[in-house]
Short mmCIF file of C-alpha atoms in Angstrom, two decimals:
data_model
loop_
_atom_site.label_atom_id
_atom_site.label_comp_id
_atom_site.label_asym_id
_atom_site.label_seq_id
_atom_site.Cartn_x
_atom_site.Cartn_y
_atom_site.Cartn_z
CA MET A 16 0.00 0.00 0.00
CA PRO A 17 1.55 3.34 -1.02
CA GLU A 18 2.52 5.74 1.76
CA GLN A 19 0.12 8.65 2.18
CA SER A 20 1.40 11.98 0.93
CA PRO A 21 1.98 14.69 3.57
CA LEU A 22 -0.09 16.90 1.27
CA GLU A 23 -3.14 14.74 2.00
CA LEU A 24 -4.28 15.95 5.40
CA PRO A 25 -7.01 14.49 7.59
CA GLU A 26 -10.31 16.33 7.37
CA GLY A 27 -10.44 19.16 9.89
CA ASP A 28 -6.68 19.51 10.33
CA PRO A 29 -6.22 23.02 11.84
CA PHE A 30 -2.98 23.45 9.88
CA GLY A 31 -4.41 22.87 6.43
CA PRO A 32 -4.01 25.08 3.34
CA HIS A 33 -6.45 27.59 4.83
CA ASN A 34 -3.89 28.40 7.53
CA LEU A 35 -0.21 28.19 6.46
CA PRO A 36 1.52 29.96 9.36
CA TYR A 37 5.13 31.03 8.87
CA GLY A 38 8.13 29.91 10.88
CA VAL A 39 11.88 29.44 10.66
CA PHE A 40 13.41 25.99 10.95
CA SER A 41 16.64 24.07 10.55
CA VAL A 42 17.25 20.38 9.89
CA PRO A 43 19.96 19.17 12.29
CA GLY A 44 20.52 15.93 10.40
CA ASP A 45 20.70 17.43 6.93
CA PRO A 46 23.98 16.09 5.49
CA GLY A 47 24.13 18.77 2.84
CA ASP A 48 23.68 21.85 5.02
CA PRO A 49 23.09 21.01 8.70
CA GLY A 50 21.81 23.82 10.89
CA ARG A 51 20.97 26.25 8.07
CA ARG A 52 17.92 28.27 8.98
CA ARG A 53 15.16 28.36 6.40
CA LEU A 54 11.80 30.06 6.06
CA GLY A 55 8.91 27.60 6.17
CA VAL A 56 5.17 27.26 6.46
CA ARG A 57 3.43 24.60 8.48
CA LEU A 58 1.16 22.10 6.74
CA GLY A 59 -0.29 19.48 9.05
CA GLY A 60 2.58 17.73 10.78
CA HIS A 61 5.18 18.99 8.29
CA VAL A 62 6.95 22.21 7.41
CA LEU A 63 7.54 23.26 3.80
CA ASP A 64 10.86 24.80 2.81
CA VAL A 65 9.31 27.75 1.01
CA GLY A 66 12.57 29.14 -0.28
CA ALA A 67 13.46 25.90 -2.03
CA ALA A 68 9.91 25.60 -3.36
CA ALA A 69 9.99 29.15 -4.68
CA VAL A 70 13.24 28.48 -6.56
CA ALA A 71 12.04 25.17 -7.95
CA LEU A 72 8.72 26.63 -9.11
CA GLY A 73 10.19 29.83 -10.57
CA SER A 74 8.51 32.26 -8.17
CA PRO A 75 9.31 35.96 -8.63
CA TYR A 76 9.53 36.09 -4.83
CA ALA A 77 12.25 33.41 -4.61
CA ALA A 78 14.92 35.84 -3.38
CA LEU A 79 12.54 37.08 -0.68
CA LEU A 80 11.67 33.58 0.51
CA ARG A 81 15.07 31.94 0.35
CA GLN A 82 16.05 33.63 3.59
CA SER A 83 16.96 32.60 7.13
CA SER A 84 14.39 34.93 8.68
CA LEU A 85 10.87 36.20 8.13
CA ASP A 86 12.15 39.79 8.25
CA PRO A 87 12.50 40.39 4.47
CA LEU A 88 8.95 39.19 3.81
CA LEU A 89 7.64 41.30 6.70
CA ALA A 90 9.29 44.36 5.23
CA ALA A 91 8.01 43.68 1.69
CA GLY A 92 4.51 44.93 2.47
CA ARG A 93 0.93 43.87 2.07
CA THR A 94 0.92 43.28 -1.69
CA ALA A 95 3.81 40.84 -1.37
CA TRP A 96 2.15 39.17 1.63
CA ARG A 97 -0.99 38.51 -0.41
CA ASP A 98 0.87 37.36 -3.54
CA VAL A 99 3.07 34.95 -1.59
CA ARG A 100 0.12 33.54 0.32
CA ARG A 101 -1.78 32.87 -2.93
CA ALA A 102 1.28 31.16 -4.38
CA LEU A 103 1.81 29.02 -1.27
CA THR A 104 -1.82 27.94 -1.32
CA ALA A 105 -1.44 26.84 -4.95
CA TRP A 106 1.82 25.04 -4.28
CA VAL A 107 0.26 22.80 -1.63
CA THR A 108 -3.12 22.24 -3.33
CA VAL A 109 -2.56 22.04 -7.11
CA PRO A 110 -1.76 18.41 -8.05
CA ALA A 111 0.71 19.45 -10.77
CA HIS A 112 3.03 20.90 -8.10
CA ARG A 113 3.09 17.74 -5.99
CA PRO A 114 6.29 16.18 -7.45
CA VAL A 115 8.21 19.37 -6.67
CA VAL A 116 6.66 20.16 -3.28
CA GLU A 117 6.51 16.75 -1.59
CA PRO A 118 10.30 16.29 -1.26
CA LEU A 119 10.56 19.73 0.34
CA LEU A 120 8.23 18.88 3.23
CA HIS A 121 10.03 18.02 6.48
CA PRO A 122 8.36 16.25 9.43
CA LEU A 123 8.09 18.59 12.40
CA SER A 124 9.62 15.89 14.57
CA GLY A 125 12.86 16.17 12.59
CA VAL A 126 13.38 19.94 12.59
CA GLU A 127 14.38 22.60 15.08
CA LEU A 128 12.20 25.72 15.26
CA HIS A 129 13.65 29.18 15.86
CA LEU A 130 12.43 32.68 16.61
CA PRO A 131 10.99 33.58 13.18
CA TYR A 132 12.02 37.26 13.08
CA GLU A 133 14.28 39.70 14.88
CA VAL A 134 12.21 41.54 17.46
CA ALA A 135 12.76 45.26 16.98
CA ASP A 136 10.71 46.87 19.77
CA TYR A 137 8.42 45.15 22.24
CA VAL A 138 5.35 46.81 23.77
CA ASP A 139 2.79 45.18 26.04
CA PHE A 140 -0.75 46.36 26.69
CA TYR A 141 -3.43 45.88 29.36
CA ALA A 142 -6.51 45.51 27.18
CA SER A 143 -8.82 43.03 28.95
CA GLU A 144 -11.45 44.70 31.11
CA HIS A 145 -11.96 41.43 32.99
CA HIS A 146 -8.24 41.11 33.77
CA ALA A 147 -7.83 44.76 34.73
CA GLY A 148 -10.97 44.59 36.85
CA ASN A 149 -9.77 41.48 38.67
CA VAL A 150 -6.38 43.05 39.36
CA GLY A 151 -8.10 46.16 40.69
CA ARG A 152 -10.33 44.13 42.99
CA ILE A 153 -7.31 42.18 44.29
CA PHE A 154 -5.12 45.19 45.06
CA ARG A 155 -7.72 47.93 45.59
CA PRO A 156 -10.62 46.08 47.24
CA ASP A 157 -12.11 49.29 48.63
CA GLY A 158 -11.72 51.35 45.45
CA GLU A 159 -12.80 51.35 41.83
CA PRO A 160 -11.46 48.27 39.98
CA LEU A 161 -10.41 50.27 36.92
CA THR A 162 -8.18 53.31 36.95
CA PRO A 163 -9.79 56.55 35.64
CA ASN A 164 -7.91 56.40 32.32
CA TRP A 165 -8.61 52.74 31.50
CA LYS A 166 -11.73 53.25 29.33
CA HIS A 167 -10.15 56.19 27.47
CA LEU A 168 -6.86 54.73 26.18
CA PRO A 169 -5.07 51.38 25.83
CA ILE A 170 -2.63 51.33 28.75
CA GLY A 171 0.77 49.84 27.91
CA TYR A 172 4.46 49.78 28.70
CA HIS A 173 7.68 49.25 26.75
CA GLY A 174 9.32 45.88 27.38
CA ARG A 175 12.67 44.34 26.55
CA SER A 176 12.94 42.98 23.00
CA GLY A 177 16.22 41.17 23.68
CA THR A 178 14.57 38.71 26.06
CA VAL A 179 11.76 37.63 23.72
CA VAL A 180 12.37 33.90 23.19
CA VAL A 181 10.84 31.18 21.07
CA SER A 182 8.55 28.49 22.46
CA GLY A 183 10.44 25.71 24.19
CA THR A 184 13.13 27.97 25.64
CA GLU A 185 13.74 27.35 29.35
CA VAL A 186 12.78 30.25 31.63
CA VAL A 187 15.10 30.83 34.59
CA ARG A 188 13.35 32.01 37.74
CA PRO A 189 14.30 35.68 38.13
CA SER A 190 15.76 37.24 41.25
CA GLY A 191 15.28 40.78 42.42
CA GLN A 192 14.13 43.03 45.22
CA ARG A 193 10.94 42.09 47.05
CA LYS A 194 9.08 43.76 49.88
CA ALA A 195 5.76 42.64 51.31
CA PRO A 196 3.62 45.41 52.86
CA ALA A 197 4.44 44.26 56.41
CA ASP A 198 8.19 43.89 55.81
CA PRO A 199 10.41 46.57 57.36
CA ALA A 200 12.81 46.64 54.40
CA PRO A 201 13.25 45.02 50.97
CA VAL A 202 15.14 41.75 50.53
CA PHE A 203 16.87 40.25 47.51
CA GLY A 204 16.19 36.76 46.23
CA PRO A 205 14.36 34.55 43.74
CA SER A 206 10.79 35.49 42.92
CA ALA A 207 8.29 33.57 45.02
CA LYS A 208 5.33 34.68 42.89
CA LEU A 209 6.31 33.70 39.37
CA ASP A 210 3.32 33.95 37.07
CA ILE A 211 2.13 33.69 33.49
CA GLU A 212 0.11 35.98 31.29
CA ALA A 213 -1.77 34.38 28.41
CA GLU A 214 -1.59 36.87 25.56
CA VAL A 215 -1.61 37.34 21.80
CA GLY A 216 1.30 39.12 20.12
CA PHE A 217 0.95 41.15 16.92
CA VAL A 218 3.90 41.32 14.52
CA VAL A 219 4.58 44.50 12.53
CA GLY A 220 5.79 44.18 8.96
CA THR A 221 5.68 47.52 7.17
CA PRO A 222 7.46 50.32 9.05
CA SER A 223 6.25 53.89 9.43
CA PRO A 224 8.26 57.12 9.52
CA MET A 225 8.83 58.97 12.75
CA GLY A 226 6.29 61.75 13.20
CA SER A 227 3.53 59.98 11.24
CA PRO A 228 0.76 58.37 13.33
CA VAL A 229 -0.79 55.18 11.97
CA PRO A 230 -4.60 55.46 11.78
CA LEU A 231 -7.02 52.64 12.58
CA SER A 232 -7.70 52.16 8.86
CA ALA A 233 -4.03 51.33 8.19
CA PHE A 234 -3.78 48.48 10.69
CA ARG A 235 -3.67 45.73 8.06
CA ASP A 236 -1.17 47.67 5.96
CA HIS A 237 1.34 47.42 8.80
CA VAL A 238 0.56 44.31 10.85
CA PHE A 239 1.50 41.02 9.20
CA GLY A 240 0.12 38.50 11.65
CA LEU A 241 -0.11 37.25 15.20
CA SER A 242 1.34 34.66 17.56
CA LEU A 243 0.58 33.32 21.00
CA LEU A 244 2.60 35.06 23.70
CA ASN A 245 3.34 34.37 27.37
CA ASP A 246 4.44 37.46 29.26
CA TRP A 247 6.10 35.81 32.27
CA SER A 248 5.69 37.98 35.36
CA ALA A 249 7.39 38.04 38.77
CA ARG A 250 4.54 39.50 40.79
CA ASP A 251 6.50 40.16 43.98
CA ILE A 252 9.30 41.97 42.15
CA GLN A 253 6.72 43.87 40.10
CA ALA A 254 4.68 44.95 43.13
CA TRP A 255 7.69 46.62 44.80
CA GLU A 256 9.19 48.29 41.71
CA TYR A 257 6.25 49.48 39.64
CA VAL A 258 5.43 52.69 41.55
CA PRO A 259 5.63 55.22 39.96
CA LEU A 260 6.96 54.16 36.53
CA GLY A 261 5.45 50.72 35.94
CA PRO A 262 6.76 47.21 35.14
CA PHE A 263 10.52 46.72 34.78
CA LEU A 264 12.53 43.76 36.14
CA GLY A 265 9.37 41.88 37.06
CA LYS A 266 8.68 41.49 33.33
CA SER A 267 11.92 41.89 31.40
CA PHE A 268 13.56 38.56 32.23
CA ALA A 269 11.63 36.60 29.54
CA THR A 270 8.71 36.76 27.13
CA SER A 271 7.89 33.60 25.18
CA VAL A 272 6.29 33.55 21.73
CA SER A 273 5.11 30.79 19.45
CA ALA A 274 7.40 29.59 16.68
CA TRP A 275 4.55 30.25 14.21
CA VAL A 276 3.21 33.57 12.93
CA THR A 277 -0.31 33.27 11.57
CA PRO A 278 -0.96 35.85 8.82
CA LEU A 279 -3.99 38.07 9.39
CA GLU A 280 -5.40 36.90 6.05
CA ALA A 281 -5.86 33.43 7.54
CA LEU A 282 -8.11 34.90 10.25
CA ASP A 283 -10.74 36.76 8.25
CA ALA A 284 -13.44 34.32 9.41
CA ALA A 285 -12.49 35.01 13.04
CA LEU A 286 -13.17 38.76 12.93
CA VAL A 287 -15.75 39.86 15.50
CA ALA A 288 -16.99 43.11 16.98
CA PRO A 289 -15.29 44.12 20.23
CA PRO A 290 -17.35 44.55 23.41
CA ALA A 291 -19.74 47.51 23.53
CA ARG A 292 -17.99 50.76 24.45
CA THR A 293 -19.16 52.35 27.67
CA HIS A 294 -17.25 55.62 27.26
CA GLY A 295 -16.87 57.94 24.30
CA LEU A 296 -13.57 57.62 22.45
CA LEU A 297 -11.36 60.33 21.00
CA PRO A 298 -11.39 60.36 17.17
CA TYR A 299 -8.08 58.51 16.69
CA LEU A 300 -9.43 55.55 18.72
CA ASP A 301 -13.06 55.65 17.58
CA ASP A 302 -13.56 52.51 15.49
CA SER A 303 -17.34 52.73 15.17
CA ALA A 304 -17.14 53.64 11.46
CA GLU A 305 -14.43 51.13 10.44
CA GLU A 306 -15.31 48.79 7.56
CA GLU A 307 -14.45 45.58 9.40
CA PRO A 308 -14.71 44.69 13.08
CA GLY A 309 -11.52 44.97 15.07
CA GLY A 310 -11.85 42.01 17.41
CA TYR A 311 -10.72 38.41 16.88
CA ASP A 312 -12.43 35.25 18.08
CA LEU A 313 -9.44 33.29 19.36
CA ARG A 314 -9.96 30.39 21.79
CA ILE A 315 -6.96 30.05 24.12
CA SER A 316 -6.15 27.21 26.52
CA VAL A 317 -3.64 27.39 29.38
CA ALA A 318 -2.11 24.18 30.73
CA ILE A 319 0.33 23.60 33.60
CA ASN A 320 2.17 20.29 33.37
CA GLY A 321 -0.38 19.08 30.84
CA HIS A 322 -3.43 19.98 32.95
CA THR A 323 -5.75 22.66 31.55
CA VAL A 324 -6.35 25.41 34.11
CA SER A 325 -8.01 28.12 32.02
CA GLU A 326 -9.61 28.87 28.65
CA PRO A 327 -9.48 32.63 28.07
CA PRO A 328 -11.57 34.04 25.15
CA PHE A 329 -9.80 36.73 23.14
CA SER A 330 -13.13 38.01 21.78
CA THR A 331 -13.78 39.74 25.11
CA MET A 332 -10.80 42.12 24.79
CA TYR A 333 -12.00 45.73 25.20
CA TRP A 334 -9.20 47.34 23.18
CA THR A 335 -8.45 45.97 19.71
CA ALA A 336 -5.08 45.46 18.07
CA ALA A 337 -5.86 48.30 15.63
CA GLN A 338 -6.58 50.68 18.50
CA GLN A 339 -3.38 49.63 20.24
CA LEU A 340 -1.36 50.32 17.09
CA ALA A 341 -3.04 53.70 16.63
CA HIS A 342 -2.38 54.65 20.23
CA MET A 343 1.28 53.63 20.32
CA THR A 344 2.01 55.74 17.21
CA VAL A 345 -0.30 58.72 17.81
CA ASN A 346 2.55 60.69 19.38
CA GLY A 347 4.66 60.18 16.25
CA ALA A 348 6.55 57.10 17.41
CA SER A 349 7.70 55.13 14.38
CA LEU A 350 7.14 51.47 13.59
CA ARG A 351 9.98 49.15 12.62
CA THR A 352 9.84 45.82 10.84
CA GLY A 353 9.75 43.18 13.54
CA ASP A 354 8.04 45.30 16.18
CA LEU A 355 6.01 43.08 18.50
CA TYR A 356 3.18 44.22 20.73
CA GLY A 357 1.30 42.08 23.19
CA SER A 358 -2.42 42.30 23.80
CA GLY A 359 -2.10 42.13 27.56
CA THR A 360 -3.45 39.26 29.64
CA VAL A 361 -6.54 37.69 28.09
CA SER A 362 -9.24 36.98 30.68
CA GLY A 363 -12.96 36.33 30.39
CA PRO A 364 -15.86 36.92 32.79
CA GLU A 365 -15.82 33.42 34.30
CA PRO A 366 -13.32 32.09 36.90
CA GLY A 367 -12.18 29.39 34.45
CA GLN A 368 -11.33 32.03 31.85
CA ARG A 369 -8.67 33.95 33.76
CA GLY A 370 -5.34 34.26 31.98
CA SER A 371 -2.95 34.55 34.95
CA LEU A 372 -2.31 32.72 38.20
CA LEU A 373 -2.66 36.05 39.99
CA GLU A 374 -6.35 35.92 39.08
CA LEU A 375 -6.86 32.16 39.10
CA THR A 376 -5.60 31.90 42.69
CA TRP A 377 -6.69 35.41 43.72
CA ASN A 378 -3.12 36.37 44.59
CA GLY A 379 -2.47 33.05 46.27
CA GLN A 380 -5.54 33.01 48.50
CA GLN A 381 -7.31 30.26 46.50
CA PRO A 382 -4.73 27.65 45.39
CA LEU A 383 -5.32 25.61 42.24
CA GLU A 384 -5.76 21.88 42.67
CA LEU A 385 -3.53 20.14 40.11
CA PRO A 386 -2.90 16.40 39.73
CA ASP A 387 0.65 16.92 41.03
CA GLY A 388 -0.31 19.16 43.95
CA LYS A 389 -1.62 22.63 44.77
CA ARG A 390 -0.32 25.78 43.09
CA THR A 391 -0.55 29.43 43.99
CA PHE A 392 2.27 30.49 41.65
CA LEU A 393 4.73 28.54 39.49
CA GLU A 394 7.20 26.09 41.00
CA ASP A 395 10.57 25.10 39.56
CA GLY A 396 10.08 22.39 36.94
CA ASP A 397 6.56 23.48 36.02
CA GLU A 398 5.86 23.61 32.29
CA VAL A 399 3.28 26.05 30.98
CA THR A 400 1.73 25.58 27.54
CA LEU A 401 -0.60 27.98 25.74
CA THR A 402 -2.50 26.71 22.71
CA ALA A 403 -5.25 28.31 20.65
CA TRP A 404 -7.45 28.06 17.59
CA ALA A 405 -9.76 30.38 15.68
CA PRO A 406 -12.78 29.80 13.43
CA GLY A 407 -11.69 29.43 9.81
CA PRO A 408 -13.48 29.44 6.44
CA ASP A 409 -16.25 26.91 5.81
CA GLY A 410 -16.33 25.60 9.35
CA THR A 411 -12.60 24.86 9.59
CA LYS A 412 -10.36 25.67 12.53
CA VAL A 413 -7.18 27.73 12.27
CA GLY A 414 -4.53 26.41 14.64
CA LEU A 415 -2.35 29.03 16.30
CA GLY A 416 0.35 26.63 17.43
CA GLU A 417 1.59 26.71 20.97
CA VAL A 418 3.99 28.50 23.27
CA THR A 419 5.67 26.45 25.96
CA GLY A 420 8.18 27.21 28.67
CA ARG A 421 9.59 25.26 31.62
CA ILE A 422 10.72 26.99 34.81
CA ALA A 423 14.35 26.43 35.78
CA PRO A 424 15.69 27.27 39.26
CA ALA A 425 17.17 30.70 39.92
CA VAL A 426 20.92 30.98 39.38
#
């Protein structure tokens, strides 16, 4: 019986031709060129060497695709993104291309995945009303859950691009200053409240000049796609340092992203309207007249050591990715190819939809019951995995890959 072609996928595979997320891979055992990084797209349980396919099939974009990074394609702009996506779809679906394409498909089990692009700047937002409300109720139980500015602008901070790492990278428990409210003075040591934040990261392709704000309508001209993101957080370090300037060492030690970037064009069927606005918005953030809705229906799952602890719905996010982009450039800040901005923790209205341990355990007061014991915050050796999918065309699912990280002891 002939072996089934990797181009023949099972019905309902979330990584079918309707998806085709981009990544960068190498083949450690390749005798001809071991370790060379190549641009690829995922198809089922395989990754296609798109540069080699482009050369073999005479693509005008061959020079762009035969690269060791996604950066050149990101910088090429929206027309190139659409043309390449159409070509890729044909390469993996048209029978005449099969003899060329099949030998260029590598099993995922035999490749190493890398960070797909060089992260230029990294910004993180605070866009979930449910998350922000929970945090407010935890730390300001006698006050308003949301700060006065929260419904008027997407709150954010600048992070550290150099510590953005690809899924599977070990995360070393950070050390720093900590001071509980009752302590007489701060102490130094490993974080005792190491946490996760289940987020979605948006990847900028086309840059913008300094001094030129990017309007809501130009979102898809600049943003190439999205990835799952885990914004690891040392809550005890963060609590002592963040007044008055915000997160710093409690966040900058590591941010993990998926090895796959899903192009926005693969997510058209997942577009949804954001939650109803309760406050009037200034014109640069007012999306009421935009042609397409700004929200995305992404279904996220959070697992600790293989046990699902939360399923946050991205559709509940109050601030959209387009609004975040407009806000972070409205002062004239420029965009660079490879800029990454995180949505902020994704949390829903139900207890089982909270995207951080801070919320899930109510700052340690309500420990989680896991098969391997109780958790308030992460312990050394714990492995956190975020996965997600989105509705695709004709009832399909679009897989968003995963982002995984295991906690190593402090050094």
